[in-house]
């Protein structure tokens, strides 16, 4: 850029900067003045409203003080007539003060003593914080009079136990501030110390009576005027320049704000005009600069073209390694341009033609001589490529072009150019070598490769591996397109992949390919672009991944599904529910006895039953949501639609309650269903919700219900069960006790035996019922340790009975878990040997339902017990399976009639007929019959009259410690 032009530019820019600084300073000064003026106006409005508010409240306080003094005097002198007298006085005050809604005398609890309604909230707001520093008037929060009218409660103490309660209409407060000029978006409001808006002008949104988080609330109860500056209103979100005025006498605040948009309304045109002036300056300056620049550039361009022309020509020759040459008519001397020195590493500008031909490679000399002579003779153009041997033996490939031309005086001259093409020849050689290597890798590669035209999709080349893989010959491939090896539904996918390959976005994808015989297999196709025979093409490597993908799919399926049922597993169900989100209901279904089918009837039948139940529930899963299986007996049903929840649960209960039928068997399950609900917004994961439903299922089993819903009490009960389970282990040897109930002969009531009953006493004298811990012991496996302790304690008690002179056998109740999962015979034998008991000193009591679980194993164990001299009682007879085909083959000694049949046996014909049948059946099998639950003399007499052998119940003796039993036996004998 010329010096004069640079000077003009610097002057123009400097002037523009100074102009910008001046305009910004003026705009800033005017902006601040407007802001300050608005702040002063806001403060003045707040101060004026404050004075009017103080005057209004002071007048009201004086009026209320007069009424309070009169009322206090009346209550002291004529307390019974004071309310009526005050009503007249208050009525007159209300007529004079229309701004008051009501005046009431109330007691210290806010209950009205005169006409009108009291305020039960009075003790809550008549506190020190709601009274000014020099006032006796308490101000409460606003109260709604109707949908759009509010009153402000005011209270004045009338002694220690009475208040004068007045309600000021907020319309009166609104009249104080309604006439103030605040502009279009300005506002004046009165608020209390809690942030309740008592009056607001204007108030289009009707915010009076509503509470907001307003600033500077700590300034209340002091005389202060606080400029708040520019802030955004917490009520309507409008930006205002505001002030806050507070009163020391009353805990109220006046807030005034002028809309910042109104304040700056006149400033913005001023600012826009300044910006316009500034932009106009730069437009004029730019026009001057462009004009001067164009003139300077035109002048310089002519000089630059002349300067660079020669340099560009020289550079082109250097880049292309081209030099010019010529041979005069005598054809003796070859001259070339100075660039030849650099290209051919020589130090001279000319040499004899013969010397030049001597430097040409001997294999190219003859060909070059013939071509040169022909061109010099005017018979054509010289266009040859040859090798030139430089000093030191280096070889360069050179391209020579030239022809004869006419010069001055008709002299012949041959002119042309020499170009060093060594790099081009080397590159061509490398390309040919790479092509040979590519061909070798392409043809010998064991993976299928092919090249195709992306425009026509026709094959251009294939290797031998592709021929073997697809079954087509090479000629067949070259007559086909890539669409011929793809199923029709994959054709659009091919075009999309080619389009991505054109822009370089190439990614290996799995696609379906088709062999010549029609078989389909999966291929991972790797696609790349390349030049093939001078045109754009695509190279494809087709990797057969059918077996690997099938194996991966099988692994993925087994990772998320149960192989026995084909249903989702619990983890996969939880992940899917978490991924989908939203609300859903989990029904956790437990089948007691599903595993027992496999153990009893064989795994094949167990699988059939499991598949049948999975098929039933699978239909519900498809209809209402999702279904999963958790081995070995639990199904998890997720119901997605809340509106169909109850219908789905009802259908589920009906489905799981139906027995499963086989060719020659019928099995009825005992389902227990726990239900837990996940609502929208809950933080619980699906795994946690499933756990809740499982807890509810356990609760249903404990309570004997088919279905139970999860709540906090379920979790608490399960936690209590876990806590109880933790105590049982340590309590077996330290806390449990055996109580004994006598079993007497029905004929004469003499003792025949004792039944050992387990008790768990507590420190407060109470007992934990056996129903709460026996099942828990069976579930946790502690029943085995507890059973061994009971057997040993009963054996020890029998020894003490014998030592005291009473040789009475003791019957021990044995759990089914203990019966089938421990060496029961060895435990009884070991206990008898330890305490030296005689044969028959101990008896075993079993329930009918436990024996029917595994009749074969039960029979073997019972026979071994018999061999050791241990009698076996069948407890609660008549309430279980009552399968005579099993009972007649079991080695039983005693049948115990359940107490449900003994109740009212002397008066209830139905129970009497059942007992007679059971007595007849037991005696026909040669068994001793014991009736349980005998509580009345009538029951005892009936049983004795009908041949019952022994009886047991509260009539004959309650369960008690062994010491009391021995003492009672001795007292009866004495």
Coordinates of C-alpha atoms in Angstrom, one line a residue, residues 272-681:
X272 CA -30.1 4.3 17.8
X273 CA -29.5 7.7 16.3
X274 CA -25.9 7.8 17.7
X275 CA -25.3 4.3 16.2
X276 CA -26.7 5.5 12.8
X277 CA -24.4 8.5 12.8
X278 CA -21.4 6.3 13.6
X279 CA -22.3 3.8 10.9
X280 CA -22.8 6.6 8.3
X281 CA -19.3 7.8 9.1
X282 CA -17.8 4.4 8.4
X283 CA -19.8 4.1 5.2
X284 CA -18.4 7.4 3.9
X285 CA -14.9 6.5 5.0
X286 CA -15.2 3.1 3.3
X287 CA -16.4 4.6 0.0
X288 CA -13.4 7.0 0.0
X289 CA -11.0 4.2 0.9
X290 CA -12.3 1.8 -1.9
X291 CA -12.0 4.5 -4.5
X292 CA -8.4 5.3 -3.5
X293 CA -7.5 1.6 -3.2
X294 CA -8.9 0.8 -6.7
X295 CA -6.7 3.5 -8.3
X296 CA -3.6 2.3 -6.5
X297 CA -4.2 -1.3 -7.3
X298 CA -4.7 -0.6 -11.0
X299 CA -1.4 1.2 -11.1
X300 CA 0.5 -1.6 -9.2
X301 CA -1.0 -4.5 -11.2
X302 CA 0.7 -3.5 -14.5
X303 CA 4.1 -3.4 -12.8
X304 CA 3.5 -6.7 -11.0
X305 CA 2.5 -8.5 -14.2
X306 CA 5.7 -7.6 -15.8
X307 CA 7.8 -8.5 -12.8
X308 CA 6.2 -11.9 -12.2
X309 CA 5.9 -13.1 -15.8
X310 CA 9.5 -14.1 -16.1
X311 CA 9.6 -15.6 -12.6
X312 CA 6.5 -17.7 -13.3
X313 CA 7.9 -19.1 -16.5
X314 CA 11.2 -20.0 -14.8
X315 CA 9.3 -21.6 -11.9
X316 CA 7.2 -23.7 -14.3
X317 CA 10.3 -25.0 -15.9
X318 CA 11.8 -25.8 -12.5
X319 CA 8.8 -27.6 -11.3
X320 CA 8.3 -29.5 -14.5
X321 CA 12.1 -30.0 -14.9
X322 CA 11.9 -28.6 -18.4
X323 CA 14.7 -26.8 -20.3
X324 CA 14.7 -25.5 -23.9
X325 CA 17.3 -26.4 -26.6
X326 CA 18.0 -25.7 -30.2
X327 CA 20.4 -26.8 -33.0
X328 CA 21.5 -24.5 -35.8
X329 CA 21.6 -25.4 -39.5
X330 CA 25.1 -26.9 -39.3
X331 CA 23.8 -29.4 -36.7
X332 CA 27.1 -29.4 -35.0
X333 CA 26.4 -27.6 -31.6
X334 CA 23.5 -28.2 -29.2
X335 CA 22.6 -25.2 -27.0
X336 CA 20.2 -25.3 -24.1
X337 CA 18.8 -22.9 -21.4
X338 CA 20.6 -22.4 -18.1
X339 CA 18.1 -24.6 -16.2
X340 CA 19.7 -27.6 -17.9
X341 CA 22.7 -27.2 -15.5
X342 CA 20.4 -28.0 -12.5
X343 CA 18.4 -30.8 -14.3
X344 CA 21.3 -32.7 -15.8
X345 CA 24.1 -31.7 -13.5
X346 CA 26.4 -30.0 -16.1
X347 CA 28.4 -26.8 -16.0
X348 CA 28.1 -25.6 -19.6
X349 CA 25.4 -24.1 -21.8
X350 CA 26.3 -26.0 -25.0
X351 CA 28.1 -29.0 -26.3
X352 CA 28.6 -30.7 -29.7
X353 CA 25.7 -32.8 -30.9
X354 CA 28.0 -35.8 -31.1
X355 CA 29.0 -35.5 -27.5
X356 CA 25.3 -35.3 -26.5
X357 CA 24.5 -38.5 -28.4
X358 CA 27.5 -40.1 -26.6
X359 CA 25.8 -39.4 -23.3
X360 CA 22.7 -41.3 -24.3
X361 CA 22.3 -44.9 -23.1
X362 CA 23.7 -47.3 -25.7
X363 CA 20.4 -49.1 -25.9
X364 CA 18.6 -45.9 -26.9
X365 CA 21.3 -44.2 -29.1
X366 CA 20.3 -45.7 -32.5
X367 CA 16.6 -45.0 -32.0
X368 CA 17.3 -41.4 -31.0
X369 CA 19.7 -40.8 -33.9
X370 CA 17.1 -41.9 -36.5
X371 CA 14.3 -39.8 -34.9
X372 CA 16.6 -36.7 -34.7
X373 CA 17.7 -37.0 -38.3
X374 CA 14.2 -37.4 -39.5
X375 CA 13.0 -34.4 -37.6
X376 CA 15.9 -32.2 -38.6
X377 CA 15.2 -33.1 -42.2
X378 CA 11.7 -31.8 -41.8
X379 CA 10.0 -35.2 -42.0
X380 CA 8.2 -35.1 -38.7
X381 CA 8.3 -34.1 -35.1
X382 CA 10.8 -35.4 -32.6
X383 CA 9.0 -37.0 -29.7
X384 CA 11.1 -39.7 -27.9
X385 CA 11.9 -40.8 -24.4
X386 CA 15.4 -42.0 -23.7
X387 CA 17.9 -42.6 -20.9
X388 CA 20.7 -40.0 -20.3
X389 CA 23.9 -41.1 -18.5
X390 CA 25.2 -38.4 -16.3
X391 CA 28.7 -38.0 -14.8
X392 CA 29.3 -40.6 -12.2
X393 CA 27.0 -43.1 -14.0
X394 CA 23.7 -41.8 -12.8
X395 CA 20.9 -42.4 -15.3
X396 CA 18.0 -40.0 -15.9
X397 CA 14.9 -40.6 -18.1
X398 CA 14.4 -37.7 -20.5
X399 CA 11.6 -36.8 -22.8
X400 CA 12.7 -34.9 -25.9
X401 CA 10.3 -32.9 -28.1
X402 CA 11.3 -30.7 -31.0
X403 CA 10.9 -29.8 -34.7
X404 CA 12.5 -27.8 -37.4
X405 CA 11.6 -24.1 -37.7
X406 CA 12.4 -21.4 -40.1
X407 CA 14.5 -18.4 -38.8
X408 CA 16.0 -15.3 -40.3
X409 CA 17.5 -15.6 -43.9
X410 CA 15.8 -18.9 -44.3
X411 CA 18.3 -20.6 -42.0
X412 CA 17.2 -24.0 -40.7
X413 CA 17.0 -24.5 -36.9
X414 CA 15.6 -27.2 -34.8
X415 CA 14.1 -26.2 -31.5
X416 CA 12.5 -28.1 -28.7
X417 CA 12.3 -29.0 -25.0
X418 CA 14.0 -31.6 -22.7
X419 CA 12.0 -32.8 -19.7
X420 CA 13.4 -34.9 -16.8
X421 CA 10.8 -37.7 -16.4
X422 CA 12.8 -39.9 -14.1
X423 CA 10.3 -39.6 -11.2
X424 CA 7.4 -40.3 -13.5
X425 CA 9.1 -43.5 -14.9
X426 CA 10.0 -44.6 -11.4
X427 CA 6.4 -44.0 -10.2
X428 CA 5.1 -46.0 -13.2
X429 CA 7.5 -48.9 -12.4
X430 CA 6.4 -48.9 -8.7
X431 CA 2.7 -48.9 -9.8
X432 CA 3.3 -51.8 -12.0
X433 CA 5.1 -53.7 -9.2
X434 CA 2.3 -52.8 -6.8
X435 CA -0.2 -54.1 -9.4
X436 CA 1.7 -57.4 -9.6
X437 CA 1.7 -57.7 -5.8
X438 CA -2.0 -56.8 -5.6
X439 CA -2.8 -59.4 -8.2
X440 CA -0.8 -62.0 -6.3
X441 CA -2.5 -61.2 -3.0
X442 CA -5.9 -60.9 -4.7
X443 CA -5.8 -64.3 -6.4
X444 CA -4.1 -66.2 -3.6
X445 CA -6.0 -64.8 -0.7
X446 CA -8.2 -67.5 1.1
X447 CA -10.9 -64.9 1.7
X448 CA -13.4 -64.1 -1.0
X449 CA -12.5 -60.8 -2.8
X450 CA -14.1 -59.0 -5.8
X451 CA -14.0 -55.7 -7.5
X452 CA -17.1 -54.1 -8.9
X453 CA -18.2 -50.9 -10.7
X454 CA -20.2 -48.7 -8.3
X455 CA -22.2 -47.2 -11.2
X456 CA -23.3 -50.4 -13.0
X457 CA -22.8 -52.8 -10.0
X458 CA -21.2 -55.3 -12.4
X459 CA -18.3 -57.5 -11.3
X460 CA -14.9 -56.4 -12.7
X461 CA -12.8 -59.1 -11.1
X462 CA -13.1 -61.9 -8.5
X463 CA -10.6 -64.2 -6.9
X464 CA -10.5 -68.0 -6.6
X465 CA -11.8 -68.0 -3.0
X466 CA -15.0 -66.2 -4.1
X467 CA -15.5 -68.8 -6.9
X468 CA -15.3 -71.6 -4.3
X469 CA -17.5 -69.8 -1.7
X470 CA -20.4 -68.8 -4.0
X471 CA -20.3 -71.7 -6.5
X472 CA -20.1 -69.5 -9.7
X473 CA -17.3 -69.7 -12.2
X474 CA -15.2 -66.7 -12.9
X475 CA -16.8 -66.1 -16.3
X476 CA -20.3 -66.3 -14.6
X477 CA -19.2 -63.8 -12.0
X478 CA -18.0 -61.3 -14.7
X479 CA -21.3 -61.5 -16.4
X480 CA -23.3 -60.8 -13.2
X481 CA -23.8 -57.8 -10.9
X482 CA -23.5 -57.8 -7.1
X483 CA -27.3 -57.8 -6.9
X484 CA -27.2 -61.4 -8.1
X485 CA -25.5 -62.6 -4.9
X486 CA -27.9 -60.7 -2.6
X487 CA -31.5 -61.5 -1.7
X488 CA -33.9 -59.0 -3.2
X489 CA -34.7 -57.4 0.1
X490 CA -31.1 -56.3 0.5
X491 CA -30.8 -54.3 -2.8
X492 CA -31.5 -50.9 -1.3
X493 CA -28.9 -51.5 1.4
X494 CA -26.3 -52.0 -1.3
X495 CA -27.0 -48.6 -2.9
X496 CA -26.8 -47.0 0.6
X497 CA -23.4 -48.6 1.3
X498 CA -22.0 -47.5 -2.1
X499 CA -23.2 -43.9 -1.5
X500 CA -21.3 -43.9 1.9
X501 CA -18.2 -45.4 0.2
X502 CA -18.2 -42.5 -2.3
X503 CA -17.9 -40.0 0.6
X504 CA -15.4 -42.1 2.4
X505 CA -17.7 -43.2 5.3
X506 CA -16.9 -46.9 5.0
X507 CA -17.8 -49.4 7.8
X508 CA -17.8 -53.2 7.9
X509 CA -21.4 -54.4 8.1
X510 CA -23.1 -57.9 8.3
X511 CA -25.3 -58.7 5.3
X512 CA -27.1 -61.7 3.8
X513 CA -25.5 -63.2 0.7
X514 CA -26.8 -66.0 -1.5
X515 CA -24.9 -68.8 -3.2
X516 CA -25.6 -70.3 -6.6
X517 CA -27.5 -73.2 -5.0
X518 CA -29.8 -70.7 -3.2
X519 CA -28.4 -71.1 0.3
X520 CA -28.3 -67.9 2.4
X521 CA -25.4 -67.1 4.7
X522 CA -24.2 -64.1 6.7
X523 CA -21.2 -62.1 5.5
X524 CA -19.3 -59.3 7.1
X525 CA -18.5 -57.1 4.0
X526 CA -15.4 -54.8 4.1
X527 CA -15.7 -52.2 1.3
X528 CA -13.0 -49.8 0.1
X529 CA -12.6 -47.5 -2.9
X530 CA -9.7 -48.0 -5.5
X531 CA -8.7 -47.2 -9.0
X532 CA -9.1 -50.2 -11.3
X533 CA -7.9 -50.0 -14.9
X534 CA -8.1 -46.2 -14.7
X535 CA -11.6 -45.9 -13.3
X536 CA -13.2 -45.7 -9.9
X537 CA -14.2 -49.1 -8.5
X538 CA -15.0 -50.7 -5.1
X539 CA -13.0 -53.6 -3.5
X540 CA -15.0 -56.0 -1.3
X541 CA -13.7 -58.6 1.2
X542 CA -16.6 -61.0 2.1
X543 CA -15.9 -62.7 5.5
X544 CA -18.3 -65.6 6.2
X545 CA -19.4 -65.0 9.8
X546 CA -22.5 -67.3 9.8
X547 CA -21.2 -69.7 12.4
X548 CA -19.7 -67.1 14.7
X549 CA -22.8 -64.9 14.7
X550 CA -25.0 -67.9 15.3
X551 CA -22.8 -68.8 18.3
X552 CA -23.0 -65.2 19.6
X553 CA -26.7 -65.1 19.2
X554 CA -27.0 -68.4 21.1
X555 CA -24.8 -67.0 23.9
X556 CA -26.8 -63.8 24.0
X557 CA -30.1 -65.8 24.1
X558 CA -28.8 -68.0 27.0
X559 CA -27.6 -64.8 28.8
X560 CA -31.1 -63.4 28.8
X561 CA -33.4 -66.4 28.8
X562 CA -33.9 -69.5 30.8
X563 CA -33.2 -72.5 28.6
X564 CA -35.8 -74.8 30.3
X565 CA -38.7 -72.5 29.6
X566 CA -37.6 -70.1 26.9
X567 CA -38.6 -67.2 29.1
X568 CA -36.5 -64.1 30.1
X569 CA -34.4 -64.5 33.2
X570 CA -34.7 -62.1 36.1
X571 CA -31.7 -59.9 35.1
X572 CA -32.8 -59.5 31.5
X573 CA -36.4 -58.6 32.7
X574 CA -35.0 -56.0 35.1
X575 CA -32.7 -54.4 32.4
X576 CA -35.6 -54.2 29.9
X577 CA -37.9 -52.6 32.4
X578 CA -35.2 -50.1 33.5
X579 CA -34.5 -49.2 29.8
X580 CA -38.2 -48.7 29.0
X581 CA -38.9 -46.7 32.2
X582 CA -42.4 -45.6 33.2
X583 CA -44.8 -47.3 35.6
X584 CA -45.4 -51.0 35.9
X585 CA -46.6 -53.8 38.3
X586 CA -44.5 -56.8 39.3
X587 CA -46.3 -60.1 40.3
X588 CA -43.8 -62.5 41.8
X589 CA -45.3 -66.1 41.6
X590 CA -44.0 -68.8 43.9
X591 CA -45.0 -72.4 43.3
X592 CA -44.6 -74.7 46.3
X593 CA -44.3 -78.2 45.1
X594 CA -42.9 -77.6 41.6
X595 CA -39.6 -79.0 42.5
X596 CA -41.3 -81.8 44.5
X597 CA -42.9 -83.1 41.3
X598 CA -39.4 -83.7 39.8
X599 CA -38.2 -85.3 43.0
X600 CA -41.3 -87.5 43.3
X601 CA -42.5 -88.3 39.8
X602 CA -39.2 -87.9 37.9
X603 CA -37.4 -85.2 36.0
X604 CA -39.3 -85.9 32.8
X605 CA -42.7 -85.3 34.4
X606 CA -41.2 -82.3 36.2
X607 CA -40.1 -80.8 32.9
X608 CA -43.6 -81.4 31.4
X609 CA -45.3 -79.7 34.3
X610 CA -42.8 -76.7 34.1
X611 CA -43.3 -76.4 30.4
X612 CA -47.1 -76.5 30.8
X613 CA -47.1 -73.8 33.4
X614 CA -44.6 -71.6 31.4
X615 CA -46.9 -72.0 28.4
X616 CA -49.9 -70.9 30.4
X617 CA -48.2 -67.8 31.9
X618 CA -46.5 -67.0 28.6
X619 CA -49.8 -66.1 27.1
X620 CA -50.4 -63.7 30.0
X621 CA -47.0 -62.2 29.4
X622 CA -47.7 -61.5 25.7
X623 CA -51.1 -60.1 26.5
X624 CA -50.3 -57.8 29.5
X625 CA -46.5 -57.3 29.6
X626 CA -43.4 -59.4 30.2
X627 CA -42.8 -62.8 31.8
X628 CA -39.5 -64.2 33.3
X629 CA -38.6 -67.4 35.1
X630 CA -36.3 -67.8 38.1
X631 CA -35.3 -71.3 38.8
X632 CA -36.5 -73.5 40.3
X633 CA -40.1 -72.5 41.2
X634 CA -40.7 -68.8 40.6
X635 CA -42.2 -66.8 37.8
X636 CA -42.0 -63.0 37.5
X637 CA -44.9 -61.3 35.7
X638 CA -44.5 -57.6 34.7
X639 CA -47.7 -55.8 33.9
X640 CA -47.2 -52.6 31.9
X641 CA -50.7 -51.1 31.7
X642 CA -52.0 -49.8 35.0
X643 CA -55.6 -49.8 33.7
X644 CA -55.4 -53.6 33.1
X645 CA -53.5 -54.4 36.4
X646 CA -56.5 -55.9 38.3
X647 CA -57.7 -57.8 35.3
X648 CA -54.3 -59.3 34.7
X649 CA -53.9 -60.2 38.4
X650 CA -57.3 -61.9 38.5
X651 CA -56.5 -63.9 35.3
X652 CA -53.1 -64.8 36.8
X653 CA -54.6 -66.1 40.0
X654 CA -57.1 -68.2 38.0
X655 CA -54.4 -69.5 35.8
X656 CA -52.0 -70.6 38.5
X657 CA -54.7 -72.1 40.6
X658 CA -55.8 -74.6 37.9
X659 CA -54.2 -78.1 38.3
X660 CA -51.8 -79.4 35.7
X661 CA -53.1 -82.6 34.1
X662 CA -51.0 -85.4 32.5
X663 CA -51.9 -88.7 31.0
X664 CA -52.1 -90.6 34.3
X665 CA -51.5 -87.9 36.9
X666 CA -53.0 -84.6 38.2
X667 CA -51.0 -82.1 40.2
X668 CA -52.3 -79.1 42.1
X669 CA -49.9 -76.3 43.1
X670 CA -49.9 -74.0 46.1
X671 CA -49.2 -70.6 44.4
X672 CA -48.2 -67.6 46.4
X673 CA -48.2 -64.2 44.6
X674 CA -46.5 -61.1 45.8
X675 CA -47.3 -57.8 44.1
X676 CA -45.3 -54.5 44.0
X677 CA -46.0 -51.4 42.0
X678 CA -43.5 -49.0 40.4
X679 CA -44.9 -45.6 39.8
X680 CA -43.7 -42.8 37.5
X681 CA -40.9 -40.8 39.2

